[in-house]
Short mmCIF file of N, CA and C in Angstrom, two decimals:
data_model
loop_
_atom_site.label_atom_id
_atom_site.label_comp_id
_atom_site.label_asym_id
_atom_site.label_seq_id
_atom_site.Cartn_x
_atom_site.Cartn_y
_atom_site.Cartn_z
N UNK F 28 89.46 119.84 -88.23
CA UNK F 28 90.16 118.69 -88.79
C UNK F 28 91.47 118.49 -88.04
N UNK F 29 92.00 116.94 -88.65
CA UNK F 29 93.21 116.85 -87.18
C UNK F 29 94.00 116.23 -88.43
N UNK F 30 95.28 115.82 -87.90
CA UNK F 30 96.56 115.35 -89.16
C UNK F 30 96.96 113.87 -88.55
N UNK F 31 96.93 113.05 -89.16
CA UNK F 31 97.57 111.69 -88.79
C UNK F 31 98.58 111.62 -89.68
N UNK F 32 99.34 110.84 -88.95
CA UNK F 32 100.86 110.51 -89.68
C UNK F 32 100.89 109.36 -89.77
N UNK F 33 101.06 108.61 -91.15
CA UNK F 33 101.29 107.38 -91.98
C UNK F 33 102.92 107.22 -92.10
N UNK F 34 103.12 106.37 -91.18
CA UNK F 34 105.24 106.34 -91.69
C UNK F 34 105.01 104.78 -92.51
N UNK F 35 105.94 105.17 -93.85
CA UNK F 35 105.85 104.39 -94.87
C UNK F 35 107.89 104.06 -95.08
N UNK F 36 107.88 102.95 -95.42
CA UNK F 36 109.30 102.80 -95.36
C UNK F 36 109.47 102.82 -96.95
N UNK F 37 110.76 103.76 -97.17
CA UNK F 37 111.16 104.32 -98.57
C UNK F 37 112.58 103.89 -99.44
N UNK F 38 113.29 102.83 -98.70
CA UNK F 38 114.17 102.05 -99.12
C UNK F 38 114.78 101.58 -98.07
N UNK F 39 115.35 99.75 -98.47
CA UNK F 39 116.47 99.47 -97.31
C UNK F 39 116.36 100.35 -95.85
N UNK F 40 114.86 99.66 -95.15
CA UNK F 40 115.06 99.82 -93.53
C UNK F 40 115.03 100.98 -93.37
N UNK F 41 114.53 102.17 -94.22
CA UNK F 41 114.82 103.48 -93.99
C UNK F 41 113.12 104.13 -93.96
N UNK F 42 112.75 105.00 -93.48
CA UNK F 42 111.10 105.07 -93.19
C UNK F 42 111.35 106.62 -93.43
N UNK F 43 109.71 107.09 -93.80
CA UNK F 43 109.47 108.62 -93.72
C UNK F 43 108.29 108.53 -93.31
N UNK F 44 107.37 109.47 -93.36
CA UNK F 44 106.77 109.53 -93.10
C UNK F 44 105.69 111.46 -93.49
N UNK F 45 104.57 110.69 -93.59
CA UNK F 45 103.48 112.30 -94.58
C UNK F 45 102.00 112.35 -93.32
N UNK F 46 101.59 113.19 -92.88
CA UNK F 46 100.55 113.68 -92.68
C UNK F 46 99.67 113.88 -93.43
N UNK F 47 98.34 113.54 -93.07
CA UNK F 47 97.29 113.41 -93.93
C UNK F 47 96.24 114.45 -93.11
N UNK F 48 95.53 114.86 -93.49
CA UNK F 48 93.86 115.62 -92.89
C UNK F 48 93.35 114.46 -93.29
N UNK F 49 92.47 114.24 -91.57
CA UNK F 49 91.13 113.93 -91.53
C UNK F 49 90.35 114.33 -90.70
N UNK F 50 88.82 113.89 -90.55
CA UNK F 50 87.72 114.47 -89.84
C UNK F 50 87.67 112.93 -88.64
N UNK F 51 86.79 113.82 -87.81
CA UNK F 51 85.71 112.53 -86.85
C UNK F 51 85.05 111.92 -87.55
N UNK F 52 85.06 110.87 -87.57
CA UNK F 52 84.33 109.74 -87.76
C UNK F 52 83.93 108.07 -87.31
N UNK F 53 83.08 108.92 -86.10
CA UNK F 53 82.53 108.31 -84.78
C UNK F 53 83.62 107.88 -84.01
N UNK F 54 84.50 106.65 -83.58
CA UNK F 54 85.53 105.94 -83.05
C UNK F 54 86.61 106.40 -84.32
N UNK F 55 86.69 106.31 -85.44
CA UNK F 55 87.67 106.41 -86.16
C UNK F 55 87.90 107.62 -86.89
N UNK F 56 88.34 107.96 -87.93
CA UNK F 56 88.92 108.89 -88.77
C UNK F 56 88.51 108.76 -90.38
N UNK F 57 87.95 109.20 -90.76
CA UNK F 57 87.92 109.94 -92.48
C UNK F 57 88.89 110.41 -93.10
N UNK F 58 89.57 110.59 -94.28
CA UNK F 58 91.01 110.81 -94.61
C UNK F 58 90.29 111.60 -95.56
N UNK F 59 90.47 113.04 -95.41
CA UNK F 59 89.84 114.40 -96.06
C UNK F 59 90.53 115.06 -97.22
N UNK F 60 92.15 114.29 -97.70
CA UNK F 60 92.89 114.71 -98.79
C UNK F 60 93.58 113.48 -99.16
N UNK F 61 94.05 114.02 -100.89
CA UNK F 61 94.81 112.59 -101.07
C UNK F 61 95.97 112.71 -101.09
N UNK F 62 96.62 111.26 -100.52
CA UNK F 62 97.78 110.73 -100.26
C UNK F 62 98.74 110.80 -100.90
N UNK F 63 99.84 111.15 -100.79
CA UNK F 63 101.18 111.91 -101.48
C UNK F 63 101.91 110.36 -101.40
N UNK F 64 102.18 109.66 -100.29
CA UNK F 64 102.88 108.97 -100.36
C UNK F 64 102.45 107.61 -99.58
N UNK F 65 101.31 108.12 -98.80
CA UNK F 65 101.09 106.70 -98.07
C UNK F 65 100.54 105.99 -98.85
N UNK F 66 100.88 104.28 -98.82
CA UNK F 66 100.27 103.42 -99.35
C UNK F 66 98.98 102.27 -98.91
N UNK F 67 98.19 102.09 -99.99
CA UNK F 67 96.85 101.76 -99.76
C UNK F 67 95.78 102.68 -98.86
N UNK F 68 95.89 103.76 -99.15
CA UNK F 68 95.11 104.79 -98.26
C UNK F 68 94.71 105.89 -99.68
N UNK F 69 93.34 106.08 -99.68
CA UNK F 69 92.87 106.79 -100.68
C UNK F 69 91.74 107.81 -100.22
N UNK F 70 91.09 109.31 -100.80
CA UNK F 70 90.13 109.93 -99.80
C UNK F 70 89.25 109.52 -99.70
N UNK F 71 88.49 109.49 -98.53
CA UNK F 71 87.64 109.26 -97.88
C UNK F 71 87.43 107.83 -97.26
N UNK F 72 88.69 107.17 -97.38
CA UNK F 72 88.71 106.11 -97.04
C UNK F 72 88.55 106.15 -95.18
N UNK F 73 88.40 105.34 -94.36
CA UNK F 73 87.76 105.66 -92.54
C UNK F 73 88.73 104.31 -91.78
N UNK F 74 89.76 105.20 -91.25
CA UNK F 74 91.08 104.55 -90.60
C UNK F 74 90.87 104.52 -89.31
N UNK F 75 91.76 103.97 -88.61
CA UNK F 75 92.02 104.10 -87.05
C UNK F 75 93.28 104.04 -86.55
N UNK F 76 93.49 104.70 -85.75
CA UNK F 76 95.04 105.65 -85.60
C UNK F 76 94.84 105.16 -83.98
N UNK F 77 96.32 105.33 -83.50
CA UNK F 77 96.48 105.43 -82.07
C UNK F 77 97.48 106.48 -81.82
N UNK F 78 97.07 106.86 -80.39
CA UNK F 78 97.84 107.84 -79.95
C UNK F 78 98.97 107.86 -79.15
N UNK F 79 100.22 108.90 -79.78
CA UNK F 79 101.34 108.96 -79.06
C UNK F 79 101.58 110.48 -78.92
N UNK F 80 101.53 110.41 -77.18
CA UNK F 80 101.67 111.77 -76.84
C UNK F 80 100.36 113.02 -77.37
N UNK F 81 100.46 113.92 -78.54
CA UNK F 81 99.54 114.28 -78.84
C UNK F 81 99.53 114.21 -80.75
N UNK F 82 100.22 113.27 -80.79
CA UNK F 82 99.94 112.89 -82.50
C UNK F 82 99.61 111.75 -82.39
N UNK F 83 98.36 111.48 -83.37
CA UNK F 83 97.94 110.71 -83.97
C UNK F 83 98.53 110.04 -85.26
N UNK F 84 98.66 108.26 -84.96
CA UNK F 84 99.51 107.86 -85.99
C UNK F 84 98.40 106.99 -86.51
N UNK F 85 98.44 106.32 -88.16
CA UNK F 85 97.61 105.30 -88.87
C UNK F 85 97.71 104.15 -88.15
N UNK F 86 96.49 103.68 -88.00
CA UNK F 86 96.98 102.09 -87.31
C UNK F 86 96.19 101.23 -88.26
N UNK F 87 94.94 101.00 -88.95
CA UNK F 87 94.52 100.21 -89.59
C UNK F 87 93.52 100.79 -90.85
N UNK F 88 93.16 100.21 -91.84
CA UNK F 88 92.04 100.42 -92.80
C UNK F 88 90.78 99.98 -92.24
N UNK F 89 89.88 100.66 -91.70
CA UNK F 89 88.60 100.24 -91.04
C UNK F 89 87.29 100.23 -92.55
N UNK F 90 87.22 101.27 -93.18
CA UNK F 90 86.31 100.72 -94.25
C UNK F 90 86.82 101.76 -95.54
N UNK F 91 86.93 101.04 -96.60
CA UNK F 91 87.41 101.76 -97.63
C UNK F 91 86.41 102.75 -98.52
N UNK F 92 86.50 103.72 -99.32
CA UNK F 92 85.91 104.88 -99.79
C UNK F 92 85.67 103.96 -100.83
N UNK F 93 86.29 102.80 -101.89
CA UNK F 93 86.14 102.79 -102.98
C UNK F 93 87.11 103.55 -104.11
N UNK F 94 87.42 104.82 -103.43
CA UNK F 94 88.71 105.90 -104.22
C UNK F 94 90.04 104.96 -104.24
N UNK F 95 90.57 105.40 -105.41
CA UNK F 95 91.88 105.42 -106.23
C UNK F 95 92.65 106.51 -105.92
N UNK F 96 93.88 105.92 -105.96
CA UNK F 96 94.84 107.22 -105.42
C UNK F 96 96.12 106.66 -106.62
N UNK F 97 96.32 107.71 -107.16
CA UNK F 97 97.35 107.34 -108.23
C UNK F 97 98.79 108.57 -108.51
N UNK F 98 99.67 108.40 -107.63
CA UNK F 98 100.98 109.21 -107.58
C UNK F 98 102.04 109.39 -108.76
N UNK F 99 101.93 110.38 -109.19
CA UNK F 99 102.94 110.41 -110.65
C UNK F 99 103.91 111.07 -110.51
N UNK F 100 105.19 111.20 -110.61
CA UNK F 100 106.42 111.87 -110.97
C UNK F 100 106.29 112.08 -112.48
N UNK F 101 106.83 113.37 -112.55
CA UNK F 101 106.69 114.32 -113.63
C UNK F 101 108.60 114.59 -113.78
N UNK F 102 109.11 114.28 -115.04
CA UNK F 102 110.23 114.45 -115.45
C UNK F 102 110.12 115.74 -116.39
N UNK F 103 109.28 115.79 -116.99
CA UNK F 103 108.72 117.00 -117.71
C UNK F 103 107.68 117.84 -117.35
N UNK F 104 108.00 119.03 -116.62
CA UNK F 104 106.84 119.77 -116.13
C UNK F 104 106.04 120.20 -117.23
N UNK F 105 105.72 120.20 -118.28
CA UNK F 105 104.74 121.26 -119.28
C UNK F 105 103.84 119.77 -119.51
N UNK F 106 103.95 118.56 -119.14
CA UNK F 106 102.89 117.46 -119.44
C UNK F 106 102.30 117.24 -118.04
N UNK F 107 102.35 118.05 -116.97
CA UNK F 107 101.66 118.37 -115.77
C UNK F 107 100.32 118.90 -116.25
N UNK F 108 100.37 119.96 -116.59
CA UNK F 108 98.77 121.02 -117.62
C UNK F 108 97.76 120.01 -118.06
N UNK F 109 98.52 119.30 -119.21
CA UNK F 109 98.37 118.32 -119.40
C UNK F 109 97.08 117.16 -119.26
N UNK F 110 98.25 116.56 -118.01
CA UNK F 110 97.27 115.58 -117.39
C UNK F 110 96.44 116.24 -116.30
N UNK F 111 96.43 117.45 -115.80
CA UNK F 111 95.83 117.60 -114.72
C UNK F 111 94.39 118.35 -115.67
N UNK F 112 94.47 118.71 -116.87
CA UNK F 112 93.07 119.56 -117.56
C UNK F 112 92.55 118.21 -117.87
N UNK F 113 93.12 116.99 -118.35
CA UNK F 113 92.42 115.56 -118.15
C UNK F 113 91.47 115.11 -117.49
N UNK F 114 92.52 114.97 -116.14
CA UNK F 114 92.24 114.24 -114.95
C UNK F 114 90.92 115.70 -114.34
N UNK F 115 90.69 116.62 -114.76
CA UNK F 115 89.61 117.20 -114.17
C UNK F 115 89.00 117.26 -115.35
N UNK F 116 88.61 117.20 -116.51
CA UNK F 116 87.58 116.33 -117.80
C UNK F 116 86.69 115.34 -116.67
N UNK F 117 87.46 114.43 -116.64
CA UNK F 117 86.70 112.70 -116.02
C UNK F 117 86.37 112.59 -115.20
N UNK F 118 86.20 114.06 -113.95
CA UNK F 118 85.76 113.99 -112.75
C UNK F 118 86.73 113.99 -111.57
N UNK F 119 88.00 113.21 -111.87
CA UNK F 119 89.20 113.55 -110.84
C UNK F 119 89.16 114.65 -110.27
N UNK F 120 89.87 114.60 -108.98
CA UNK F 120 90.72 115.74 -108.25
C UNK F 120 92.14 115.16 -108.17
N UNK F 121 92.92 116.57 -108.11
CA UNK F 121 94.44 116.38 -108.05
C UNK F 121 95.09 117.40 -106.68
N UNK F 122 95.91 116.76 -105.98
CA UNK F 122 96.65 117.60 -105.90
C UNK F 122 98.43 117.65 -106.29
N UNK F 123 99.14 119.13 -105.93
CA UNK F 123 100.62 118.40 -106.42
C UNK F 123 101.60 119.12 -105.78
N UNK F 124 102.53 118.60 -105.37
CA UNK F 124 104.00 119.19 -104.73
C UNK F 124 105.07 119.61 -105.86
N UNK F 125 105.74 120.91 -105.46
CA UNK F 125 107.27 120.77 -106.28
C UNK F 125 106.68 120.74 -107.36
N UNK F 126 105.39 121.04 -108.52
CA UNK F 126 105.25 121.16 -109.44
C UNK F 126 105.68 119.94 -110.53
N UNK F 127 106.51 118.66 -109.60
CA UNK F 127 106.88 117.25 -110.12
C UNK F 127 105.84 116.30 -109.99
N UNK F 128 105.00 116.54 -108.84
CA UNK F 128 104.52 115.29 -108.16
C UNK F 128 103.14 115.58 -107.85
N UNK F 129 102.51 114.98 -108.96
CA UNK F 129 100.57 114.75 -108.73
C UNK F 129 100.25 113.62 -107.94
N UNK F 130 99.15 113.72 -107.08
CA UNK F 130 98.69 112.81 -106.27
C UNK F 130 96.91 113.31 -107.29
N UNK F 131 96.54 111.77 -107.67
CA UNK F 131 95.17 111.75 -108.02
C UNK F 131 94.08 111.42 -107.48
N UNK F 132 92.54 111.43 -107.41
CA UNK F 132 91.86 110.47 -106.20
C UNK F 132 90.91 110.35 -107.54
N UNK F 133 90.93 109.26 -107.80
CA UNK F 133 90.06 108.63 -108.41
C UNK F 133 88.52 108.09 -107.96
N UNK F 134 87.78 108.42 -108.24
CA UNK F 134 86.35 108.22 -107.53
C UNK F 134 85.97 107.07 -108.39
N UNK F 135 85.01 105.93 -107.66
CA UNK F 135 84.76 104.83 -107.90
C UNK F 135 83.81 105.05 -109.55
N UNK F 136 82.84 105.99 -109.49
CA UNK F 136 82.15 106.47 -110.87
C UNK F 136 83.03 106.71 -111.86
N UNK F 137 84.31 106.77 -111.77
CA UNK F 137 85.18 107.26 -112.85
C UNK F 137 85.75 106.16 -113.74
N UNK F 138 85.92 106.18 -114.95
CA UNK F 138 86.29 105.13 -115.61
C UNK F 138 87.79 105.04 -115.79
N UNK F 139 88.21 104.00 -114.89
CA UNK F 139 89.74 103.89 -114.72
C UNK F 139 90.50 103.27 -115.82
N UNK F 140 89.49 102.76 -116.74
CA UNK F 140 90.23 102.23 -118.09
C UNK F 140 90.64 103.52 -118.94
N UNK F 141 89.89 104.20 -119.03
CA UNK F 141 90.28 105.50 -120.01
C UNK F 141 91.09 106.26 -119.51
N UNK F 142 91.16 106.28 -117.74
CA UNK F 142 92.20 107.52 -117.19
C UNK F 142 93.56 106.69 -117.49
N UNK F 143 93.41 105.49 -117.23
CA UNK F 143 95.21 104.49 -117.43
C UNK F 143 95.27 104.35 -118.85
N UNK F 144 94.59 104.52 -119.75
CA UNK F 144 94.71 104.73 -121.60
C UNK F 144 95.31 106.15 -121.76
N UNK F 145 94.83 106.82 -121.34
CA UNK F 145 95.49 108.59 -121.06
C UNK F 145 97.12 108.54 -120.65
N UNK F 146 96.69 107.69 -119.59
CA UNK F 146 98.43 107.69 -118.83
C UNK F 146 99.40 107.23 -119.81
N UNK F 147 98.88 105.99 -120.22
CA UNK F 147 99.75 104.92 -121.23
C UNK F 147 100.01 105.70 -122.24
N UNK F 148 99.08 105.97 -123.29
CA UNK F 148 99.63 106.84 -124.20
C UNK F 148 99.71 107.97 -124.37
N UNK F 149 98.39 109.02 -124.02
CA UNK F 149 98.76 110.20 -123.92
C UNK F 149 99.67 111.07 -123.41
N UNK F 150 100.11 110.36 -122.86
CA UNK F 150 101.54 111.71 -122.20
C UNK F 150 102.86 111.16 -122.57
N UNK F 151 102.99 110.30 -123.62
CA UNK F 151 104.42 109.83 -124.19
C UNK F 151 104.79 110.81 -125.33
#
């Protein structure tokens, strides 16, 4: 597997930028984890990147997975448990940084009305 870098701008003219894993996939790229911060990019979605030097950067959405990618900040860590014994109930995968910050991948079979009914009220 290889890492492409998605630079996403994060306020007033100011940019960062996250590495993603993906695989070959033929001319383009497969995106093999979910997205912490890049936007409109979800797993398994099949991108195309160009090259600078020997990193690979995002250049376009070539065909989408269908997956949901849903990023949460956590002000209260003990409603992390929480939503993540949920979000793996309904079939989700999660991953999370800093124990603040879940990244979700929602799979197209999953019922996104009940996981955003969960969000809405269950964790208030």
């Amino acid at each position: 597997m290889k890492k492409v870098t998605f630079i996403y701008q994060i306020e007033d003219g100011k940019f960062d930028e996250e590495d993603v894993w993906v695989s070959n996939c033929g001319a383009n790229y497969k995106v093999e984890n979910i997205p912490f911060f890049a936007h409109n990019i979800a797993y398994g979605d099949v991108i195309s990147v160009e090259t600078e030097g020997n990193k690979l950067f995002f250049l376009d959405l070539i065909k989408t997975s269908e997956h949901s990618t849903i990023q949460i900040v956590f002000f209260d860590v003990d409603a992390v448990n929480q939503l993540t014994s949920f979000v793996e109930s309904i079939n989700c995968s999660w991953e999370g940084i800093h124990e603040k910050y879940i990244s979700i991948d929602v799979p197209p079979e999953v019922d996104y009305v009940k996981l955003k009914g969960f969000l809405e009220i269950g964790l208030q």
